[in-house]
Structure formats: structure tokens, C-alpha cells
Tab-separated table of C-alpha atoms in Angstrom:
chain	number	residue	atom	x	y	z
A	266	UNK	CA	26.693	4.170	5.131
A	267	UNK	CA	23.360	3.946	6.868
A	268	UNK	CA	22.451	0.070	7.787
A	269	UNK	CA	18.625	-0.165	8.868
A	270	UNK	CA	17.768	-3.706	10.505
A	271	UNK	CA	14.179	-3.592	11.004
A	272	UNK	CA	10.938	-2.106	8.915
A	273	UNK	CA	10.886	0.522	11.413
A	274	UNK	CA	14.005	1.998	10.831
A	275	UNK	CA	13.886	1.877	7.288
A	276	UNK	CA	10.687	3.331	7.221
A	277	UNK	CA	11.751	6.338	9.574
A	278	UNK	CA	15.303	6.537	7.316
A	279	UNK	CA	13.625	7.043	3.817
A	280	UNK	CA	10.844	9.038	5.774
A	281	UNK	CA	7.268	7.351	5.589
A	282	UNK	CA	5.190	5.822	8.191
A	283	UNK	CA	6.088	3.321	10.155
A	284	UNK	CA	5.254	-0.191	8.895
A	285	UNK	CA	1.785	-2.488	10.311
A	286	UNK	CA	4.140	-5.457	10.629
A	287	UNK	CA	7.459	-6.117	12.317
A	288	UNK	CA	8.317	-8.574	8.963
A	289	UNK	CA	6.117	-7.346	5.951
A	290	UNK	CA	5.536	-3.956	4.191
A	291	UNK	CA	3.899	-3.050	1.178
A	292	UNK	CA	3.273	0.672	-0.480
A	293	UNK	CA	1.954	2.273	-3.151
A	294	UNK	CA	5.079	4.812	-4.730
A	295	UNK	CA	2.262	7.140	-4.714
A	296	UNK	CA	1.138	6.827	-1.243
A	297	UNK	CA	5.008	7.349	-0.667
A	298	UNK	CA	5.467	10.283	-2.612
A	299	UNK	CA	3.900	12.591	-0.554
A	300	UNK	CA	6.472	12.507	1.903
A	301	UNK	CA	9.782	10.017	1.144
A	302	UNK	CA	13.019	11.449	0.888
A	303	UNK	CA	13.283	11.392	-3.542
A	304	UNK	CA	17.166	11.211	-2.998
A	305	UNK	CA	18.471	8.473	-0.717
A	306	UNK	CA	22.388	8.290	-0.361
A	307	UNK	CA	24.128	4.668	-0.366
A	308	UNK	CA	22.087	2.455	1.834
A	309	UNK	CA	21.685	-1.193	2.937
A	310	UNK	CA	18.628	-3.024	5.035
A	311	UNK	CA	18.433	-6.836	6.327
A	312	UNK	CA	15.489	-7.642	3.810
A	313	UNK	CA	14.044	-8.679	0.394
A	314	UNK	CA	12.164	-6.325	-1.584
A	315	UNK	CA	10.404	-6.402	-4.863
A	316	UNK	CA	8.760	-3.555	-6.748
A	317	UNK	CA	6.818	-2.713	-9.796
A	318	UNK	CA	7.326	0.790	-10.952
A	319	UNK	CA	4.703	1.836	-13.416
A	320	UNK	CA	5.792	5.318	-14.601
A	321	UNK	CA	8.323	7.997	-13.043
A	322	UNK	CA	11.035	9.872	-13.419
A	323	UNK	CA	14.439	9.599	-12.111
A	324	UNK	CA	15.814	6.002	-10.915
A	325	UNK	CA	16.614	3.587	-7.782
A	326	UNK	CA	20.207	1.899	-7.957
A	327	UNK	CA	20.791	-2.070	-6.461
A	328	UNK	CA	24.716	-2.980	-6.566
A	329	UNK	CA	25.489	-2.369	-10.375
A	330	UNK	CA	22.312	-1.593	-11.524
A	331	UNK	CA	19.746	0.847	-12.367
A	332	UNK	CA	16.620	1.615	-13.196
A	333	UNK	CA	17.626	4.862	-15.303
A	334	UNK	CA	15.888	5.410	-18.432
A	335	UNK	CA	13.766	2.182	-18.158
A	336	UNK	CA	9.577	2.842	-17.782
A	337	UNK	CA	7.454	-0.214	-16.830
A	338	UNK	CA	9.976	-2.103	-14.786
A	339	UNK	CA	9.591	-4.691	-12.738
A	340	UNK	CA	13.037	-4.996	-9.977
A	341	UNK	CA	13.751	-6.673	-6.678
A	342	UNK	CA	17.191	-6.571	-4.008
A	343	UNK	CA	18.031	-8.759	-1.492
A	344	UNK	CA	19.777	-8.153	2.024
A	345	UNK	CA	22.746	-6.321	2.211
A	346	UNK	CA	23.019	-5.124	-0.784
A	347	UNK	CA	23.540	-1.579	-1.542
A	348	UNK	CA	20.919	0.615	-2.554
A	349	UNK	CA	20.563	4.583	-3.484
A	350	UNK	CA	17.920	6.270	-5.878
A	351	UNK	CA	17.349	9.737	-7.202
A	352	UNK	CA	13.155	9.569	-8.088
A	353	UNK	CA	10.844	12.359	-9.454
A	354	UNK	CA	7.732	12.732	-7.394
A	355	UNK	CA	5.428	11.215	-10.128
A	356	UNK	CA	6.594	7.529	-9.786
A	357	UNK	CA	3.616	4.810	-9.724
A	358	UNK	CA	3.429	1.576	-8.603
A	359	UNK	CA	4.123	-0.943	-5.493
A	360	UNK	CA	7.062	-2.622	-3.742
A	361	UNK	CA	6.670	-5.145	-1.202
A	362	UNK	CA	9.822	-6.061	1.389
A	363	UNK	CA	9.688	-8.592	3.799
A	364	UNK	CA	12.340	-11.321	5.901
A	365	UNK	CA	13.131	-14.195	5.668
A	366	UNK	CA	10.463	-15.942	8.164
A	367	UNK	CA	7.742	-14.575	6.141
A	368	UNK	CA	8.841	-15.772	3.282
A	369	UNK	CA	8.823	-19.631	5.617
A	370	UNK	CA	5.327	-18.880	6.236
A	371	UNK	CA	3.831	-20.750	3.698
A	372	UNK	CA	7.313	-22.916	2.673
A	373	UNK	CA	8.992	-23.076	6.723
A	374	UNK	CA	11.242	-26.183	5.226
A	375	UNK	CA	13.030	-24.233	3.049
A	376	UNK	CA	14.880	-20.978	2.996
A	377	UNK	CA	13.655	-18.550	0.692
A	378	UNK	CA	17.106	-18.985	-1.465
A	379	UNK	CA	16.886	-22.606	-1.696
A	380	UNK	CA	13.571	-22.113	-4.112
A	381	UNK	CA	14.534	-18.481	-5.896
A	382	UNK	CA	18.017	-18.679	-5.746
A	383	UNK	CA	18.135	-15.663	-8.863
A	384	UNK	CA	18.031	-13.502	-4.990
A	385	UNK	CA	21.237	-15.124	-4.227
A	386	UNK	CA	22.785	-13.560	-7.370
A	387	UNK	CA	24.629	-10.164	-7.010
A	388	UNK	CA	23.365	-9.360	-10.836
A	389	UNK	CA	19.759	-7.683	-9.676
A	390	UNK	CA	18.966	-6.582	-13.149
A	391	UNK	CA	15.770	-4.150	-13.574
A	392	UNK	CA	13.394	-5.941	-15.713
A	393	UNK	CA	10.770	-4.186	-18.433
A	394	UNK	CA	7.791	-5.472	-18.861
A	395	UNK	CA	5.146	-5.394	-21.582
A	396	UNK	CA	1.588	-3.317	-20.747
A	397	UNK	CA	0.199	-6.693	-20.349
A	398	UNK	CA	2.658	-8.095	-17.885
A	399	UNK	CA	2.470	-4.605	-16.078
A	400	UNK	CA	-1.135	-5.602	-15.709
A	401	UNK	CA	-0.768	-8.650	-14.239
A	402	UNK	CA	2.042	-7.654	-11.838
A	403	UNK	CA	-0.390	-4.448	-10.541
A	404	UNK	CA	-3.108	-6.782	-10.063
A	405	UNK	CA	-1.193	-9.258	-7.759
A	406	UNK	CA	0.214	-6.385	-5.720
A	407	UNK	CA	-3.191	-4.961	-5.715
A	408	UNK	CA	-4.564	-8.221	-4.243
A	409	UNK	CA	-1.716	-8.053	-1.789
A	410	UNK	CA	-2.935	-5.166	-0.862
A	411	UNK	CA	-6.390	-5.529	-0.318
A	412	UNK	CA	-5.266	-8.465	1.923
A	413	UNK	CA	-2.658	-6.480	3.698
A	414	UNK	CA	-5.384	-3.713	4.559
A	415	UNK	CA	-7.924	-6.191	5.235
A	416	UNK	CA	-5.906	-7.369	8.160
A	417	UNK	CA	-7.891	-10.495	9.594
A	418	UNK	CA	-6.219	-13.416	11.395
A	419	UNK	CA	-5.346	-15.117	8.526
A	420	UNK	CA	-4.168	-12.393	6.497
A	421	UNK	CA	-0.075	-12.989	6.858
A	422	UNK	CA	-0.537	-16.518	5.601
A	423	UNK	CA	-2.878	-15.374	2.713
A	424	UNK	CA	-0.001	-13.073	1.861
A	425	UNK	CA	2.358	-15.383	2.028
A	426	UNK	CA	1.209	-17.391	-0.342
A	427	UNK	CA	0.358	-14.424	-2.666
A	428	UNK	CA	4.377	-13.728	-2.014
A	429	UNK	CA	5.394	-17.493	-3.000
A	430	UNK	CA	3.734	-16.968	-6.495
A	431	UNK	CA	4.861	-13.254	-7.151
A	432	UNK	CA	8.156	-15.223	-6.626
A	433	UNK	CA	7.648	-17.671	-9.543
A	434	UNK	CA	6.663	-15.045	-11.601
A	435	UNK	CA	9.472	-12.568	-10.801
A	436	UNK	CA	11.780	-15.757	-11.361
A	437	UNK	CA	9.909	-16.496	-14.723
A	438	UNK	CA	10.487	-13.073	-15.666
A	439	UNK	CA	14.367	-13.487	-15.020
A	440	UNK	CA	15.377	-16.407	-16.409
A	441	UNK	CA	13.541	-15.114	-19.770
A	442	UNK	CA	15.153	-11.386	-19.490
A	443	UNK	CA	19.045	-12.593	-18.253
A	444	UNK	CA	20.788	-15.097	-20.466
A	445	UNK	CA	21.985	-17.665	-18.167
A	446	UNK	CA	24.906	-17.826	-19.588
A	447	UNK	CA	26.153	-14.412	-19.528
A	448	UNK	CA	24.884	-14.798	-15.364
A	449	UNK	CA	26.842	-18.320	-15.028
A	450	UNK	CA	29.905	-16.493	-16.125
A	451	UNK	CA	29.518	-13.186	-14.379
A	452	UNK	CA	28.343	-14.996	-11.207
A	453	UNK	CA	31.808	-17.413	-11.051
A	454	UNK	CA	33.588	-14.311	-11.696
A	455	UNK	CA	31.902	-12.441	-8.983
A	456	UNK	CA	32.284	-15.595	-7.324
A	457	UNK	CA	35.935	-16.285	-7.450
A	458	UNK	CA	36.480	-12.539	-6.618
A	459	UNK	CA	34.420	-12.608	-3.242
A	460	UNK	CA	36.233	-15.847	-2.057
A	461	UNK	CA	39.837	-14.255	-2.832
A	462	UNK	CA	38.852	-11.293	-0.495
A	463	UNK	CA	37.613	-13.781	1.877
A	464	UNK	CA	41.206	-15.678	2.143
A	465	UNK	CA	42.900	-11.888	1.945
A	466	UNK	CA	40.770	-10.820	5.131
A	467	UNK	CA	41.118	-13.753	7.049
A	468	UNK	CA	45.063	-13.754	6.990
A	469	UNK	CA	44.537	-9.815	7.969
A	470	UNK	CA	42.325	-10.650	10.198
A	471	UNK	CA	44.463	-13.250	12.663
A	472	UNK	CA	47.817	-10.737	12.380
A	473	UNK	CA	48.606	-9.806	15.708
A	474	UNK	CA	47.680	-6.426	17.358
A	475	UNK	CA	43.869	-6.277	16.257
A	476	UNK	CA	41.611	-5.603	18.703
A	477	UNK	CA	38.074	-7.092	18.018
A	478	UNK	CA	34.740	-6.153	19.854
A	479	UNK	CA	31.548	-7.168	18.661
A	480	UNK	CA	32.696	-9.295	16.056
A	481	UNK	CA	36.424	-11.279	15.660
A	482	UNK	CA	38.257	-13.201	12.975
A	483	UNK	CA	36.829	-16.129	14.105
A	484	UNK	CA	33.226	-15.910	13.094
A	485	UNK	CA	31.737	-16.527	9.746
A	486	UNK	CA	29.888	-13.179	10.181
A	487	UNK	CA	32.852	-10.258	10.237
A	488	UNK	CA	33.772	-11.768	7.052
A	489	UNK	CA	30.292	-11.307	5.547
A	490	UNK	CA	30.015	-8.039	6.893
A	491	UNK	CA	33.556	-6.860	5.884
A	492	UNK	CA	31.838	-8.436	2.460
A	493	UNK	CA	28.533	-6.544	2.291
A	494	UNK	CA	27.026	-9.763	2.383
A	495	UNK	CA	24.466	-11.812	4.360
A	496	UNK	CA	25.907	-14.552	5.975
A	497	UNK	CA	24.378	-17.076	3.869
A	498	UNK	CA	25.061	-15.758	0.959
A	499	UNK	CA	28.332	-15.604	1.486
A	500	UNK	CA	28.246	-18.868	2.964
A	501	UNK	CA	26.864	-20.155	-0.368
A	502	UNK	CA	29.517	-18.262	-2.487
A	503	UNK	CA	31.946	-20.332	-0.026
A	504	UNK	CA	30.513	-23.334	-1.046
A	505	UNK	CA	30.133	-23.533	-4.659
A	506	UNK	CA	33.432	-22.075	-5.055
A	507	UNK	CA	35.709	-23.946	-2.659
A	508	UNK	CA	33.587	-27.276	-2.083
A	509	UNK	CA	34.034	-26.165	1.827
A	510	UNK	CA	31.766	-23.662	4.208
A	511	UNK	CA	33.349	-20.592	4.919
A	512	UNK	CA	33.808	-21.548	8.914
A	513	UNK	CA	35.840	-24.816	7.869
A	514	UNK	CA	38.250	-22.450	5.586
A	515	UNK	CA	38.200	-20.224	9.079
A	516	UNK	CA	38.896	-23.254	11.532
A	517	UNK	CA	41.573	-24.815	9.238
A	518	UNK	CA	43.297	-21.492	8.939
A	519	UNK	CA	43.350	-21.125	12.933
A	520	UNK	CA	44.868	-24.818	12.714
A	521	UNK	CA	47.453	-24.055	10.417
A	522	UNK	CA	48.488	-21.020	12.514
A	523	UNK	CA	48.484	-22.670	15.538
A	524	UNK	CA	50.226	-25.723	14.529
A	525	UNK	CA	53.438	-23.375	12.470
A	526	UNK	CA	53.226	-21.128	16.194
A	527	UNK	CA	53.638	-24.512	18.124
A	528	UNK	CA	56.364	-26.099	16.418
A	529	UNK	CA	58.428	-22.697	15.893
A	530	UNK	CA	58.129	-20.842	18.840
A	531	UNK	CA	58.436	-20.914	22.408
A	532	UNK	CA	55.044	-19.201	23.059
A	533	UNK	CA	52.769	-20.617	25.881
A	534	UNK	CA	49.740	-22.076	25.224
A	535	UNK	CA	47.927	-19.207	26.944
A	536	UNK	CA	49.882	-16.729	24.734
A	537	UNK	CA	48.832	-18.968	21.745
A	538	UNK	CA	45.468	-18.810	22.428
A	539	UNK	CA	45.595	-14.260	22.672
A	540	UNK	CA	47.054	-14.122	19.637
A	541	UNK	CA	44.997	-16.017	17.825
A	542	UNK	CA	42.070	-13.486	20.008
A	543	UNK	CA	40.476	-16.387	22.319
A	544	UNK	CA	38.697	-14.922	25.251
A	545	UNK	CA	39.810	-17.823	27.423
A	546	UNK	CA	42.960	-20.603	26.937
A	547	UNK	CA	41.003	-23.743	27.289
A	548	UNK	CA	38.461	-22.594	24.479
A	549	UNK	CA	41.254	-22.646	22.091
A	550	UNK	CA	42.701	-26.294	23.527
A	551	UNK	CA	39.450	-27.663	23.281
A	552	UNK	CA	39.183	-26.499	19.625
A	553	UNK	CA	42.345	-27.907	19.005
A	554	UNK	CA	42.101	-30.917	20.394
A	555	UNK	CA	38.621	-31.429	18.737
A	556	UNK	CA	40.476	-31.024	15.494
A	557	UNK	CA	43.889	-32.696	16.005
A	558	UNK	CA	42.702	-35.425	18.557
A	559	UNK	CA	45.623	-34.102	20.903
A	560	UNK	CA	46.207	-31.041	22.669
A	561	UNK	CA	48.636	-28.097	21.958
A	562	UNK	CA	51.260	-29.371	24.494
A	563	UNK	CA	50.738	-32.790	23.216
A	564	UNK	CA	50.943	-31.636	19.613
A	565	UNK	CA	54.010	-29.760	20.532
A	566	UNK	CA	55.959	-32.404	22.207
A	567	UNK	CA	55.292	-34.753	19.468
A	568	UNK	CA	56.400	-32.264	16.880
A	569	UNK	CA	59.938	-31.556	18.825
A	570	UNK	CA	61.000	-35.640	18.105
């Protein structure tokens, strides 16, 4: 599956020029038309994106969800999440995507999740909208726009506060289109499910024999990207679910392991510390003893009275 993290190669992969800013985009669908790929296989990007399509044939896909047989439609994704579509060449209207430190352009304090968290949720349900709302929506894009092409000094933080109201209103629109009960329940579910693959890949992923390159068992991110998840989300999921981050569930399972190695076997320390894939010994007896308050031959020789 095809993983673009920047503008630039997500602008070359669907096949339209390349972006005026490293961390902001918007288009017109029919600017985009006249060259974008209309079928995209499975994909995923590293940003937030929310669109208005006017009219068109043919639909885009986000996790569970499409836009198939829907007209005026107003629908957004979030990173990591996988996206496809199959479009006819007649589809109007505008999408904006952007990162994260846009987004802290006008609110740095918080992170963009913190404020909308309806982006945090997996259940990115296509909204309709009524001919007047339609009107609205185009005419805040089309403001965007006119900013966006204007391009003065100020323009990114002008746009950035257009973005933190298109927000509200997308959030508005949400909470009055998704019962929140029906997205409580789905959520925990999804919820509950994520965290249970989380504890199934993290005993996997300390069995001996692995061999780990860029990323190892011991980092919050191979679990969110064995997940298809950004780290915080996943982080959040952690959270809400379990009451503890996803790195404490990580360094108490390391614990555990170490502890059951160093009262059962005869291993070394050093041996210890490969197996449970530290680079270097004394990285793993300093995380122990941070932890225990003794080291793993202390811990041992206590343990054997």
C-alpha cells in the first residue's frame, strides 16, 4: 500500500501539481480533474483533509466509509487512515489537507485533536448537506481560496483561522448527522478491539528471533504503524481504554519479561538485554533499575533467597 508523507508526494501519487506549501493544500475537484488519476488503489498520507463535493459521479472511500450514491456531501479523513476512490470526471467542489502545525497556527497550545476530537474517531462518516449548507461550505472554501492565491505574508495565518472555523462547522455538522450514541458504542468497540491487538503484538513482538531495523518492540510507534494508526491516536485509544499510555503497557511488559527471565534462568545480563533487542547492555540495566530501584544482578540475587 502506497504511504505518501509529504504534500509533494501525494500530489505526484494521485497525479496533480505539486502543492505552494510544504503544510497546506487546497483544490478545486475541477481544477483536478483535468489530470488526477479517477481510480486510486488503497492509500494512506500523514495529514488531515476535508472536502466538499458538490456534484459527481463515482465515490472516494475513508476506512468503512463511502461516499457512493450520496450528492452534496460534505467529508473529511485524518492521518493514516486508509483511503481509495473510483470518481467520474465531472466531480465539483474543494478539499483542503493540511498537518498538524498548521492547524497550531492560530491555536499552537493545543493539538488539533484536543479541540475536534470527532478526527480522532475511526467512524469518518460522509455527511449530506442541504443546498443552503452547500452554499455556505463553497463560500468558506472559496474565501480560502482567494486567500491561498492571494499569497501575502500574512496569508497562512489568515488561513488558519479560516481552517479553525471550517472546523466548528464540520464538527457542528457531525454531532447533528452521527448519533452520539451509536459513535460512543461503536468507538469503545473499535476501541477495545485496537487495544487487544496492541497486547497480541507486543507479546509477538518481544519473542525471540525477530530482527528489528528501523523500528523495534520497544517503541510506541511500530505498534501504531503495525495499527494503521498515528501515534497519538493510538496513544489516545491507549488511554481511554486502559487508564495507562501505550509506552507504560510497553515498559511494564519488558519488566515482567525481564523479571520471569531473571529469576528462571541462568541467562547473563548481556544475553537478557539481546533478547529483549537492546542495542547495548547498560541501556537495558539502566531501564531496569529506573523501574525496580535495583539492578538485574541485584534483582536476581534477591530473588534466589
Amino acid at each position: 500500500m502506497k504511504h505518501f508523507s509529504t504534500l509533494k508526494e501525494y500530489c505526484n501519487g494521485i497525479n496533480i501539481a505539486p502543492p505552494k506549501w510544504d503544510d497546506f493544500d487546497l483544490r478545486s475537484f475541477e481544477d483536478n480533474m483535468k489530470s488526477v488519476h479517477h481510480q486510486m488503489p488503497p492509500f494512506k498520507h500523514e495529514f488531515y483533509a476535508i472536502a466538499i463535493k458538490i456534484d459527481g459521479g463515482g465515490f472516494a472511500t475513508t476506512g468503512n466509509y463511502t461516499t457512493k450514491d450520496l450528492r452534496t456531501t460534505v467529508f473529511f479523513n485524518s492521518p493514516y487512515q486508509i483511503i481509495s476512490w473510483d470518481i467520474a470526471p465531472d466531480w465539483k467542489g474543494y478539499y483542503i489537507i493540511f498537518n498538524e502545525d498548521f492547524f497550531r497556527r492560530s491555536n499552537p497550545r493545543k493539538r488539533i485533536t484536543e479541540t475536534f476530537s470527532f478526527l480522532l474517531n475511526d467512524n469518518t462518516v460522509p455527511m449530506e448537506v442541504t443546498e443552503q449548507e452547500a452554499e455556505l461550505f463553497s463560500k468558506l472554501f472559496a474565501d480560502i481560496q482567494f486567500e491561498f492565491q492571494l499569497g501575502q505574508s500574512s496569508s497562512k495565518e489568515v488561513i488558519a483561522h479560516y481552517l479553525h472555523i471550517l472546523l466548528h462547522k464540520i464538527s457542528r455538522l457531525y454531532s447533528r448527522n452521527v448519533s452520539k450514541v451509536t459513535v460512543s458504542q461503536d468507538q469503545r468497540k473499535q476501541d477495545l478491539e485496537i487495544v487487544s491487538r496492541f497486547k497480541t503484538f507486543m507479546e509477538l513482538g518481544f519473542q525471540p528471533g525477530h530482527s528489528y531495523e528501523d523500528l523495534h518492540p520497544h517503541q510506541v510507534q511500530y505498534y501504531a504503524d503495525k495499527l494503521n494508526l498515528h501515534p497519538n491516536h493510538f496513544n489516545a485509544i491507549v488511554k481511554r481504554i486502559t487508564d495507562k499510555s501505550a509506552s507504560e503497557h510497553i515498559q511494564q511488559h519488558l519488566l515482567n519479561i525481564a523479571k520471569s527471565t531473571l529469576r528462571n534462568t541462568n541467562d547473563s545480563v548481556k544475553e537478557i538485554a539481546f533478547q529483549l533487542y537492546y542495542s547495548y547492555p547498560n541501556h537495558f540495566t539502566n531501564f531496569f533499575k529506573k523501574h525496580t530501584g535495583q539492578t538485574p544482578s541485584q534483582f536476581r540475587k534477591a530473588s534466589s533467597k
